XYZ file of C-alpha atoms in Angstrom:
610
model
C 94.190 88.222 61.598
C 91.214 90.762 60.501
C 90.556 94.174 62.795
C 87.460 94.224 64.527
C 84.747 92.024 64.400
C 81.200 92.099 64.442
C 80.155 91.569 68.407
C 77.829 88.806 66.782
C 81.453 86.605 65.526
C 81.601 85.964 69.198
C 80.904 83.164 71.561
C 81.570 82.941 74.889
C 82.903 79.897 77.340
C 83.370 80.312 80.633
C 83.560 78.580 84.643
C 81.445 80.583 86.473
C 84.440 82.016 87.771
C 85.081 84.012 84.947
C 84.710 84.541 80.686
C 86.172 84.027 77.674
C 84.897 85.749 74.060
C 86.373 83.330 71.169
C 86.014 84.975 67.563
C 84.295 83.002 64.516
C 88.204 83.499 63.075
C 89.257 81.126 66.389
C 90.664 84.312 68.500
C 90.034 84.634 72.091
C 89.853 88.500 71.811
C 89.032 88.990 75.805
C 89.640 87.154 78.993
C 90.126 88.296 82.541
C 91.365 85.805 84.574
C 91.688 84.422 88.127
C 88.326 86.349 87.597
C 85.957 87.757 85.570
C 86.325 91.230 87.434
C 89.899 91.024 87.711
C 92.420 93.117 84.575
C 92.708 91.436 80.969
C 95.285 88.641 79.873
C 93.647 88.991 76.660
C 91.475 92.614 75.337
C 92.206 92.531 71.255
C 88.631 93.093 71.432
C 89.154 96.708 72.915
C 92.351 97.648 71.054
C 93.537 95.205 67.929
C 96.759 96.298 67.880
C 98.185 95.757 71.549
C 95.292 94.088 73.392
C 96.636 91.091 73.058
C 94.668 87.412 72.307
C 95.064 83.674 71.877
C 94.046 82.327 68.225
C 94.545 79.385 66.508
C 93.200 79.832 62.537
C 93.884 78.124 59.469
C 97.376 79.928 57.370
C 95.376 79.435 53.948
C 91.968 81.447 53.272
C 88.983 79.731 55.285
C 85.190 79.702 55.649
C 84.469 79.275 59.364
C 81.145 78.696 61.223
C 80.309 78.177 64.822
C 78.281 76.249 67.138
C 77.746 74.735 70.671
C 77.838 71.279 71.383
C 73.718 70.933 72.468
C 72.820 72.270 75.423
C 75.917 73.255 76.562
C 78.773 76.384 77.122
C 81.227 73.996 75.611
C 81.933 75.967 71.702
C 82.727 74.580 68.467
C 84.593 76.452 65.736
C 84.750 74.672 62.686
C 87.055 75.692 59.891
C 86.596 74.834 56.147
C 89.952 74.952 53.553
C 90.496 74.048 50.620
C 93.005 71.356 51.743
C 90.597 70.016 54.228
C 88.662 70.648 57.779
C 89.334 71.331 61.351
C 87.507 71.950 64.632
C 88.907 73.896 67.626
C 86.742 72.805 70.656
C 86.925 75.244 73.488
C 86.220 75.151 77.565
C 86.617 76.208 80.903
C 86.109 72.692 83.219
C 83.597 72.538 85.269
C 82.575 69.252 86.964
C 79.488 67.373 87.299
C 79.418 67.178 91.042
C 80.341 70.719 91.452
C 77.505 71.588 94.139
C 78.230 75.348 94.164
C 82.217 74.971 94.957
C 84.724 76.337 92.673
C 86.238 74.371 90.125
C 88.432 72.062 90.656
C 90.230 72.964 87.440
C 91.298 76.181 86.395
C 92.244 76.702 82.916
C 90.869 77.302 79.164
C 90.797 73.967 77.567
C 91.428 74.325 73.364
C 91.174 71.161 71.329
C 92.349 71.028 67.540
C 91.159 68.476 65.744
C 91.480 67.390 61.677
C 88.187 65.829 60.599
C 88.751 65.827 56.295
C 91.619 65.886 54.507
C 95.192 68.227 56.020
C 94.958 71.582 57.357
C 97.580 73.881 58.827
C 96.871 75.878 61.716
C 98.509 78.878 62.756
C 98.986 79.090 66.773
C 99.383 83.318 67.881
C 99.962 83.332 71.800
C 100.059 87.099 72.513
C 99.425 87.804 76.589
C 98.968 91.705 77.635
C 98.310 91.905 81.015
C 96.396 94.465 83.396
C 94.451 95.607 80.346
C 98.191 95.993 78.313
C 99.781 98.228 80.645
C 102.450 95.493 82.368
C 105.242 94.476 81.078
C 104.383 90.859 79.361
C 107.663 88.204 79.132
C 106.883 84.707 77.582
C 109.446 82.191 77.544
C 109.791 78.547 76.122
C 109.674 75.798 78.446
C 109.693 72.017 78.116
C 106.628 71.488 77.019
C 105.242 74.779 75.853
C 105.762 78.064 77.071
C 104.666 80.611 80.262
C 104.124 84.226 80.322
C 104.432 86.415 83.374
C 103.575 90.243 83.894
C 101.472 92.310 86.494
C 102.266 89.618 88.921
C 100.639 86.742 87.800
C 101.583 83.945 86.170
C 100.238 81.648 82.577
C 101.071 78.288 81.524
C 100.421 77.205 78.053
C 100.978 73.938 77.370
C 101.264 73.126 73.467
C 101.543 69.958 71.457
C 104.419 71.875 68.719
C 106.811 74.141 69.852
C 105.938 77.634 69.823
C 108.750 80.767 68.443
C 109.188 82.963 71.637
C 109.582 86.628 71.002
C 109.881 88.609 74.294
C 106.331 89.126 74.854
C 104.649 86.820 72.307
C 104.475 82.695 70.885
C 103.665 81.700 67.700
C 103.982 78.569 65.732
C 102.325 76.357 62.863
C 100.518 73.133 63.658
C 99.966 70.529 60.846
C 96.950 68.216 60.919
C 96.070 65.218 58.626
C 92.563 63.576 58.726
C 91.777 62.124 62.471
C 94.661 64.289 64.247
C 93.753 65.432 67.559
C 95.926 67.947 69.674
C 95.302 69.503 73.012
C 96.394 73.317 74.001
C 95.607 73.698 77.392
C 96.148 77.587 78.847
C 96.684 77.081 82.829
C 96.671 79.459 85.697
C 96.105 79.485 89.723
C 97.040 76.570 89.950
C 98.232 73.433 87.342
C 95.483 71.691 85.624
C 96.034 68.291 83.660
C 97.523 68.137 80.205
C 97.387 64.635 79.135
C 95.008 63.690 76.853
C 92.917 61.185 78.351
C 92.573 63.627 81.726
C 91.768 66.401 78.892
C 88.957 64.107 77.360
C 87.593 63.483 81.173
C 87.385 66.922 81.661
C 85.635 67.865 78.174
C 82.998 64.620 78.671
C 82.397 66.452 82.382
C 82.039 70.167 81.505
C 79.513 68.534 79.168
C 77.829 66.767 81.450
C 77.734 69.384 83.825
C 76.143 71.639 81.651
C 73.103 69.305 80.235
C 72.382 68.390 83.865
C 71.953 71.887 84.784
C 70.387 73.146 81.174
C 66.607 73.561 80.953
C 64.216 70.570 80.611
C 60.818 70.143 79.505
C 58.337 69.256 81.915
C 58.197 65.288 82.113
C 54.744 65.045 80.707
C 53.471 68.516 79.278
C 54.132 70.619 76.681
C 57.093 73.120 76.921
C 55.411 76.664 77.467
C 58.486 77.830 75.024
C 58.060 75.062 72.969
C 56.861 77.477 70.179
C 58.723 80.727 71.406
C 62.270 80.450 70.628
C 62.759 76.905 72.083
C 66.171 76.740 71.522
C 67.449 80.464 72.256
C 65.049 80.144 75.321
C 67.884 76.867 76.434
C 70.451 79.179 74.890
C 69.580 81.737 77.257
C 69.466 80.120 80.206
C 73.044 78.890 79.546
C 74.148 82.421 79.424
C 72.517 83.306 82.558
C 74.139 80.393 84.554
C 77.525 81.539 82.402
C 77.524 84.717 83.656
C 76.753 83.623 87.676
C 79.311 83.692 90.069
C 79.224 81.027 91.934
C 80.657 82.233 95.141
C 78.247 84.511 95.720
C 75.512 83.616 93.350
C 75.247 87.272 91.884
C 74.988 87.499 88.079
C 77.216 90.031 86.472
C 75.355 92.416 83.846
C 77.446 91.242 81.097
C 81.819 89.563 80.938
C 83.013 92.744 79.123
C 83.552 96.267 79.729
C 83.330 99.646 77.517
C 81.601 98.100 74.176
C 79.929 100.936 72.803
C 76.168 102.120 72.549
C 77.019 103.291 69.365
C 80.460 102.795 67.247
C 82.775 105.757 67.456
C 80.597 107.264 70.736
C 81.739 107.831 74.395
C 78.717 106.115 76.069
C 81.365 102.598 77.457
C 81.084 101.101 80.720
C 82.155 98.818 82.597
C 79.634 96.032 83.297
C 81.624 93.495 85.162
C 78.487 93.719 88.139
C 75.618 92.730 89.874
C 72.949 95.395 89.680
C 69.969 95.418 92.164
C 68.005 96.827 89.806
C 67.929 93.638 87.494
C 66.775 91.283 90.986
C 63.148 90.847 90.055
C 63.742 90.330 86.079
C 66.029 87.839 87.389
C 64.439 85.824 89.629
C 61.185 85.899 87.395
C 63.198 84.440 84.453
C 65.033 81.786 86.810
C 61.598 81.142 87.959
C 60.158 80.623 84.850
C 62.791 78.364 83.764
C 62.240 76.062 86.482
C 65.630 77.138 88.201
C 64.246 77.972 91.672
C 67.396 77.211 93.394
C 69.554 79.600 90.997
C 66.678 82.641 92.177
C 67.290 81.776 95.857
C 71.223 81.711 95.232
C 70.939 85.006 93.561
C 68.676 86.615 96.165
C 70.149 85.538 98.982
C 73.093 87.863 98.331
C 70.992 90.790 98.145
C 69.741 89.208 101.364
C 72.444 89.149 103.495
C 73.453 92.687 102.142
C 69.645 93.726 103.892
C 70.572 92.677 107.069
C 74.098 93.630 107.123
C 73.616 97.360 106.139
C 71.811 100.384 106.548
C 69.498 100.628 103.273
C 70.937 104.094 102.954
C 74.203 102.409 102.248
C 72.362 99.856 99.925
C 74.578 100.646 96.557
C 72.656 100.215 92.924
C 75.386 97.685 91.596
C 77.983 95.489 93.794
C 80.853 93.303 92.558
C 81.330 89.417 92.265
C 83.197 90.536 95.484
C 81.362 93.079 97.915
C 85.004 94.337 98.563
C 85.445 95.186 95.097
C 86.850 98.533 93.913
C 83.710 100.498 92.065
C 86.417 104.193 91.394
C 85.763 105.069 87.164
C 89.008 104.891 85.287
C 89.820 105.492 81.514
C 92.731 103.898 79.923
C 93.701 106.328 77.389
C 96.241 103.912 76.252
C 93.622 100.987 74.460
C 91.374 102.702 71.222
C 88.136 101.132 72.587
C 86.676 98.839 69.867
C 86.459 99.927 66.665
C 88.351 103.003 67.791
C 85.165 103.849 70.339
C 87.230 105.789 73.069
C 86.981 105.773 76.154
C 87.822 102.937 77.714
C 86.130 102.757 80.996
C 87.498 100.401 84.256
C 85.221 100.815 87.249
C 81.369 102.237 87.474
C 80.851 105.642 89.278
C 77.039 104.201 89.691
C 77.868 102.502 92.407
C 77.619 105.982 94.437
C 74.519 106.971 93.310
C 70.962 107.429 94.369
C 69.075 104.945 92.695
C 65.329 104.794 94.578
C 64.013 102.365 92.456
C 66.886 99.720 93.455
C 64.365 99.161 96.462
C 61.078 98.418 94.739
C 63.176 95.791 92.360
C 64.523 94.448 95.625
C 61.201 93.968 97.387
C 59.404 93.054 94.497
C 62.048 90.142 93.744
C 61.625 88.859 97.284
C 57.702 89.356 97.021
C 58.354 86.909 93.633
C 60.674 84.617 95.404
C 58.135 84.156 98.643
C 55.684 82.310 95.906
C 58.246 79.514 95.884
C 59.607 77.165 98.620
C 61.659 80.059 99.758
C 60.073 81.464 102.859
C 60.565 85.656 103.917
C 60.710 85.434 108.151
C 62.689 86.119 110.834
C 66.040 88.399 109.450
C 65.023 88.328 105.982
C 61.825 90.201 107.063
C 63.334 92.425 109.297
C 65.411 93.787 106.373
C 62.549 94.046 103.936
C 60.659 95.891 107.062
C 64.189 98.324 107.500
C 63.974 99.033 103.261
C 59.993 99.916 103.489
C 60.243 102.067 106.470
C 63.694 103.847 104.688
C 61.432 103.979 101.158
C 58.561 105.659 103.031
C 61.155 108.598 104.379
C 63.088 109.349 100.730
C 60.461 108.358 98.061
C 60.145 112.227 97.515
C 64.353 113.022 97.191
C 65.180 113.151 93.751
C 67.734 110.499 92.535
C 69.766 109.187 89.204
C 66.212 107.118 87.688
C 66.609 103.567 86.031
C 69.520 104.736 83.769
C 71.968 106.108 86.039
C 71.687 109.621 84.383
C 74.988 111.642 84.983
C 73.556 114.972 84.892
C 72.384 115.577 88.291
C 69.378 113.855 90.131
C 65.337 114.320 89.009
C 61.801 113.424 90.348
C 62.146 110.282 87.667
C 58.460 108.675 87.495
C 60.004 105.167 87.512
C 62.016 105.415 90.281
C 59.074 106.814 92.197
C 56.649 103.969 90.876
C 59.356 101.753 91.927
C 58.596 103.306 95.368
C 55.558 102.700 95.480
C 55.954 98.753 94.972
C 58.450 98.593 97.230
C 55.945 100.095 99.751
C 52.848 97.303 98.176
C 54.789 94.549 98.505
C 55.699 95.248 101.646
C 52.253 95.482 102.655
C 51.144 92.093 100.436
C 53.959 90.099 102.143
C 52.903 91.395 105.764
C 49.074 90.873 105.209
C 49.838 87.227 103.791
C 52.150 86.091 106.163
C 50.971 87.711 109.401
C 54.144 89.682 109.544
C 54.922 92.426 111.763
C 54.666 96.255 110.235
C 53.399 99.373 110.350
C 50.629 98.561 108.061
C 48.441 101.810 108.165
C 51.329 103.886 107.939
C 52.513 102.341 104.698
C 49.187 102.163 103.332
C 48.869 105.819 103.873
C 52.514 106.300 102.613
C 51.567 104.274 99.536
C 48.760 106.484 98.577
C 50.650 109.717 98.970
C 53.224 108.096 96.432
C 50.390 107.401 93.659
C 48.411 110.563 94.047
C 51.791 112.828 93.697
C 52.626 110.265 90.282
C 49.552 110.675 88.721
C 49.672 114.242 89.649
C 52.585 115.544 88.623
C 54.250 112.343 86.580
C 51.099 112.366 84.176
C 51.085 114.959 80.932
C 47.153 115.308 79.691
C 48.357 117.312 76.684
C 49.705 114.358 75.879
C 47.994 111.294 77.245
C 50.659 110.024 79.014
C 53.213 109.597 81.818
C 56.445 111.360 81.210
C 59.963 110.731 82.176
C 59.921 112.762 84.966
C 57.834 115.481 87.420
C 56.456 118.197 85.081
C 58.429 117.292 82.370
C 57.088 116.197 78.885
C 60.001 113.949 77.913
C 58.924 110.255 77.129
C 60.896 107.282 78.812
C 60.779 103.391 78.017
C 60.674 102.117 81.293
C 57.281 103.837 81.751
C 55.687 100.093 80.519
C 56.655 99.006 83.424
C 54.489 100.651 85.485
C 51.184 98.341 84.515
C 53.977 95.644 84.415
C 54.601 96.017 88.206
C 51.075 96.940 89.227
C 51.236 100.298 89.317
C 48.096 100.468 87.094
C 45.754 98.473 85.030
C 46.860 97.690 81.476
C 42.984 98.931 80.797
C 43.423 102.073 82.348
C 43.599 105.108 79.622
C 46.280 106.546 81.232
C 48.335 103.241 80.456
C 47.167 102.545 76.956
C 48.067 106.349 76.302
C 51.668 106.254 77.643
C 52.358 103.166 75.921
C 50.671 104.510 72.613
C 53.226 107.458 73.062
C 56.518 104.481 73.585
C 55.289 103.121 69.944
C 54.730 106.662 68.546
C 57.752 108.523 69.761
C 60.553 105.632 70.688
C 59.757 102.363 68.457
C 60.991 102.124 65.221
C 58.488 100.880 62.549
C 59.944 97.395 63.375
C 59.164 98.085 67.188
C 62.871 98.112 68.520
C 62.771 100.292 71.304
C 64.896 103.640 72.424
C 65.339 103.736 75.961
C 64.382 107.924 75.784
C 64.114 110.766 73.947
C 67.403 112.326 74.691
C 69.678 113.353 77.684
C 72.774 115.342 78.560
C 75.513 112.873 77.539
C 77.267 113.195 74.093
C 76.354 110.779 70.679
C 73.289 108.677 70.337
C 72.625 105.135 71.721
C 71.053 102.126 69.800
C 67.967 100.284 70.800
C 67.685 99.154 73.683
C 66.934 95.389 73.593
C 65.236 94.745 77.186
C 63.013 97.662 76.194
C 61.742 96.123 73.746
C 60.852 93.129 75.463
C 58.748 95.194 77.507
C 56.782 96.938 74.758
C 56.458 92.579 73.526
C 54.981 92.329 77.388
C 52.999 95.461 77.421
C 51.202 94.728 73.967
C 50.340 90.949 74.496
C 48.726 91.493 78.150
C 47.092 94.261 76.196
C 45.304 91.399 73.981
C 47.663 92.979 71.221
C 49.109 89.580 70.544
C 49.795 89.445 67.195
C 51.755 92.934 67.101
C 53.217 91.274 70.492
C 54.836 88.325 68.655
C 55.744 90.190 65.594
C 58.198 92.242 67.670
C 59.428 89.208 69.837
C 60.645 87.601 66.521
C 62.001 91.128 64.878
C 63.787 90.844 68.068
C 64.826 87.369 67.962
C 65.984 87.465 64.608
C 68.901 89.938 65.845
C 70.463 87.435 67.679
C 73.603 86.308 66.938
C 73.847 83.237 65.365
C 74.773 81.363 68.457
C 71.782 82.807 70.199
C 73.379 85.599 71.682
C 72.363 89.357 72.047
C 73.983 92.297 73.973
C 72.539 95.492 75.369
C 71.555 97.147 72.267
C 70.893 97.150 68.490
C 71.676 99.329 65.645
C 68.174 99.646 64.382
C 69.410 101.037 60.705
C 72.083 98.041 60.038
C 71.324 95.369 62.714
C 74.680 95.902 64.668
C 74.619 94.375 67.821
C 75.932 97.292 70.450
C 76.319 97.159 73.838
C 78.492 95.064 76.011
C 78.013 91.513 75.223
C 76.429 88.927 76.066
C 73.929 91.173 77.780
C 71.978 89.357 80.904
C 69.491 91.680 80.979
C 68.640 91.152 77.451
C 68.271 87.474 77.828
C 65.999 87.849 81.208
C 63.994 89.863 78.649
C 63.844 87.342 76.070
C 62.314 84.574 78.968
C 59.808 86.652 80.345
C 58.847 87.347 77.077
C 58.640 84.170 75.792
C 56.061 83.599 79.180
C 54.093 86.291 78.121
C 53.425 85.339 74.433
C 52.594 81.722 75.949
C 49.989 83.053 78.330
C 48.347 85.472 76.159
C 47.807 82.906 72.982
C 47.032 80.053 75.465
C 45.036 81.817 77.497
C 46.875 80.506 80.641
C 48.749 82.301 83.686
C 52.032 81.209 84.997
C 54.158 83.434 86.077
C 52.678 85.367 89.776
C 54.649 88.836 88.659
C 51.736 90.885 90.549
C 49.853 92.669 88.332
C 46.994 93.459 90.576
C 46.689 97.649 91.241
C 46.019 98.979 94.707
């Protein structure tokens, strides 16, 4: 087996339960598993040596390639030898008439198969559980073998039999032409083995995902049809990958502690839900026809409104609400490619975050354009958030990017403010709602006189990062991108002017800000760059627009998959990975182009300016 691979080498499978990264070299490098919040099985992707993983890889050299079966999670490594070829086909099982249970099946579902000429596979089983700090046993059984540590219990069921060491299996598997074996990894509970039940559950996954993948409009033309088509159905995959489908939140990305740049310190954990992604979210469900995934997703947040105080509102929340949020390193794994720390955990979860509450009301402001009607408790917690927003807009607070050195008067956060405070107003003016509506309107012009006051820099024709500070930050696009202002206003066209000048590289990849307080750089930051794509092509700038959407697009992996960031000097994906966020950014920007060139408006984001 080869060290560390390029993030980009990876696919993912996974139930919507939990996640699975399998290497281009046929390793499952990490898993978590009942869950995808719960410790490793499998984390050679954070330390090589002792993280443990699953592969199954030709014993003579190999060319290798990868690919999805069409529009689905199911993947498709394909090995070429000299001797001959062979396939491993991997899974989680899902079924067709799921209807938002659990599945039915547990397990990760590998099928080897010989399609040319003889091929010998290597089989490495290699459990580490609770990220390699409990004691793994595996032991041969009748029909394969099971592993136990940290309480919890694997079955792998294998067609040879596997050479038990105490903590590890391995073993050689020969194929000739048509040979077709099954490896089936169970846990929870047991899953079939046979190979006709393994078939039925491979023919339903499959079916399960193309009935839930996006379709073209019976009739029309695809709006993506010349925008990335196929990563567009790629990343709408991911997003419904990455979904949990008890509560319908969608985790910020399967892994944890994949660096912002190789060899720095800036890992974290991004096994959860963050409020501050809601209206990206339900925008790019809404745009992809998936109304039903937006309401899923925002009825958590929902319920959270009306349960709690929106002081006690947190930034991020787990697949769980009762899940444990305390930062931990584990000093014992080298991080990937010997990036240390590793980070369990997310100390963001205490912070102030104001603008969680404008991304909150502004998704349900999205979300009350569809079917989905705002009344009765739902309003009376978007009421409770406005009323809190118009006491603590001025408190300083943590900003977008959960700075760690102590709060500021962030100009996002307070723009976010503000359109917590609009929306509010928009939804109780359009629906007859009850509220306070003069004092919010006067509350929402206090907010935008003290931003353009003291968040705006003359000197240098443009809004800064923060109060009286000259420091540039990417997420100032989004203030014409929420409303805040005109995209024709010169104070706009000046700040973003400034993002191109002082944050894009000549290729227009995006830095997220000039500099902070925490040690070692940080790539580009992918979503921000989608944002200068959205910025530019309301802006008329459309060709500059689409040249950036497809610099962007060509650093995908080839699978159609993109984390958090990108090395902007050798292409390096960075980041944990696969990175929602940076797929939401990829649909809405897709919308954009498509409206721009065609002249056409479908997406009601809100741009108006009050």
């Amino acid at each position: 087996m080869s060290d560390y691979k390029p993030l980009s080498d990876y696919g993912i499978i996974g139930n919507l339960e939990t996640c699975a990264l399998v290497g281009r070299d046929g390793a499952i490098d990490w898993c978590c598993l009942p869950r995808l919040n719960s410790s490793s099985v499998f984390a050679a992707l954070l330390d090589d040596e002792i993280g443990g993983r699953f592969a199954i890889y030709p014993t003579d050299e190999y060319e290798a390639e990868q690919q999805y079966m069409e529009r689905t999670n199911v993947l498709q490594t394909t090995f070429h030898t000299e001797s001959g070829t062979a396939r491993v086909t991997d899974f989680m099982p899902l079924s067709p008439d799921n209807e938002g249970n659990q599945p039915k099946v547990r397990g990760i579902y590998r099928n080897v198969s010989c399609t040319e000429g003889d091929v010998d596979l290597a089989v490495e089983f290699d459990p580490r559980f609770d990220y390699a700090r409990a004691d793994s046993r595996v032991e041969s059984i009748s029909d394969g073998v099971v592993a136990s540590g940290d309480a919890r219990r694997l079955t792998l069921s294998s067609p040879l039999d596997l050479d038990c060491s105490d903590s590890a299996a391995d073993g050689t598997l020969s194929l000739s032409e048509y040979d077709n074996e099954w490896f089936v990894l169970e846990y929870g509970t047991r899953a079939p083995t046979d190979d006709d039940s393994c078939e039925h559950l491979l023919d339903n996954t499959v079916e399960f995902w193309r009935d839930w993948a996006h379709t073209c409009p019976d009739g029309e033309d695809c709006p993506f049809a010349d925008y990335g088509h196929d990563m567009v159905v790629r990343s709408d995959l991911t997003l419904k990958l990455l979904t949990y489908q008890g509560t319908g939140g969608i985790t910020a990305a399967p892994t944890t502690s994949l660096p912002e740049v190789v060899g720095g310190v800036r890992n974290w954990d991004y096994r959860y839900n963050w409020i501050r992604d809601g209206a990206f979210t339900v925008r790019a469900f809404g745009n992809l026809g998936d109304t039903q995934e937006a309401v899923n997703y925002l009825d958590d947040f929902l319920e959270l409104g009306q349960s709690v105080d929106p002081a006690d509102l947190q930034p991020i929340y787990g697949l769980q609400h009762g899940s444990t949020y305390e930062e931990q390193e584990l000093d014992h794994l080298e991080g990937y490619r010997n990036s240390a720390p590793v980070r369990i955990g997310n100390g963001a979860a205490d912070q102030l975050q104001l603008g969680i509450y404008g991304e909150l009301v502004l998704a349900i402001n999205q979300l009350s354009w569809s079917d989905r009607s705002i009344a009765g408790d739902d309003w009376e917690a978007v009421r409770e958030i406005v009323d809190y927003v118009c006491e603590v807009w001025e408190r300083p607070d943590a900003g977008i990017w959960e700075m760690r050195s102590g709060p500021k008067q962030f100009v996002h956060s307070k723009a976010m403010c503000w359109v917590a405070v609009d929306r509010g107003i928009r939804m109780a003016e359009n629906d007859g709602h009850d509220a306070p509506l003069d004092e919010w309107r006067d509350e929402r012009s206090r907010i935008k006189e003290t931003v353009l006051e003291r968040g705006f820099d003359d000197d240098q024709n443009s809004f800064t990062q923060a109060f009286d500070d000259d420091q540039l930050d990417a997420s100032l696009l989004l203030l014409p991108l929420s409303g805040f202002l005109p995209f024709d206003d010169p104070r706009i066209q000046g700040t973003i002017e400034s993002v191109i000048d002082r944050l894009a590289t000549d290729d227009g990849l995006v830095y997220r800000y000039e500099h902070d307080e925490m040690p070692g750089d940080e790539g580009t930051f992918v979503l921000c760059s989608f944002w200068l794509v959205d910025c530019l092509a309301r802006m008329g700038r459309v060709d500059r627009a689409r040249e950036i959407f497809e610099t962007i697009e060509d650093h995908f992996s080839p699978l159609g998959l993109v984390s958090e960031e990108i090395d902007p000097e050798t292409g390096d994906l960075l980041g944990n990975y696969p990175q929602a966020f940076s797929h939401i950014g990829f649909v809405n920007s897709a919308l954009f182009l498509h409206e721009a060139e065609t002249d056409t408006e479908i997406q009601p984001f809100g741009h108006r300016s009050v």
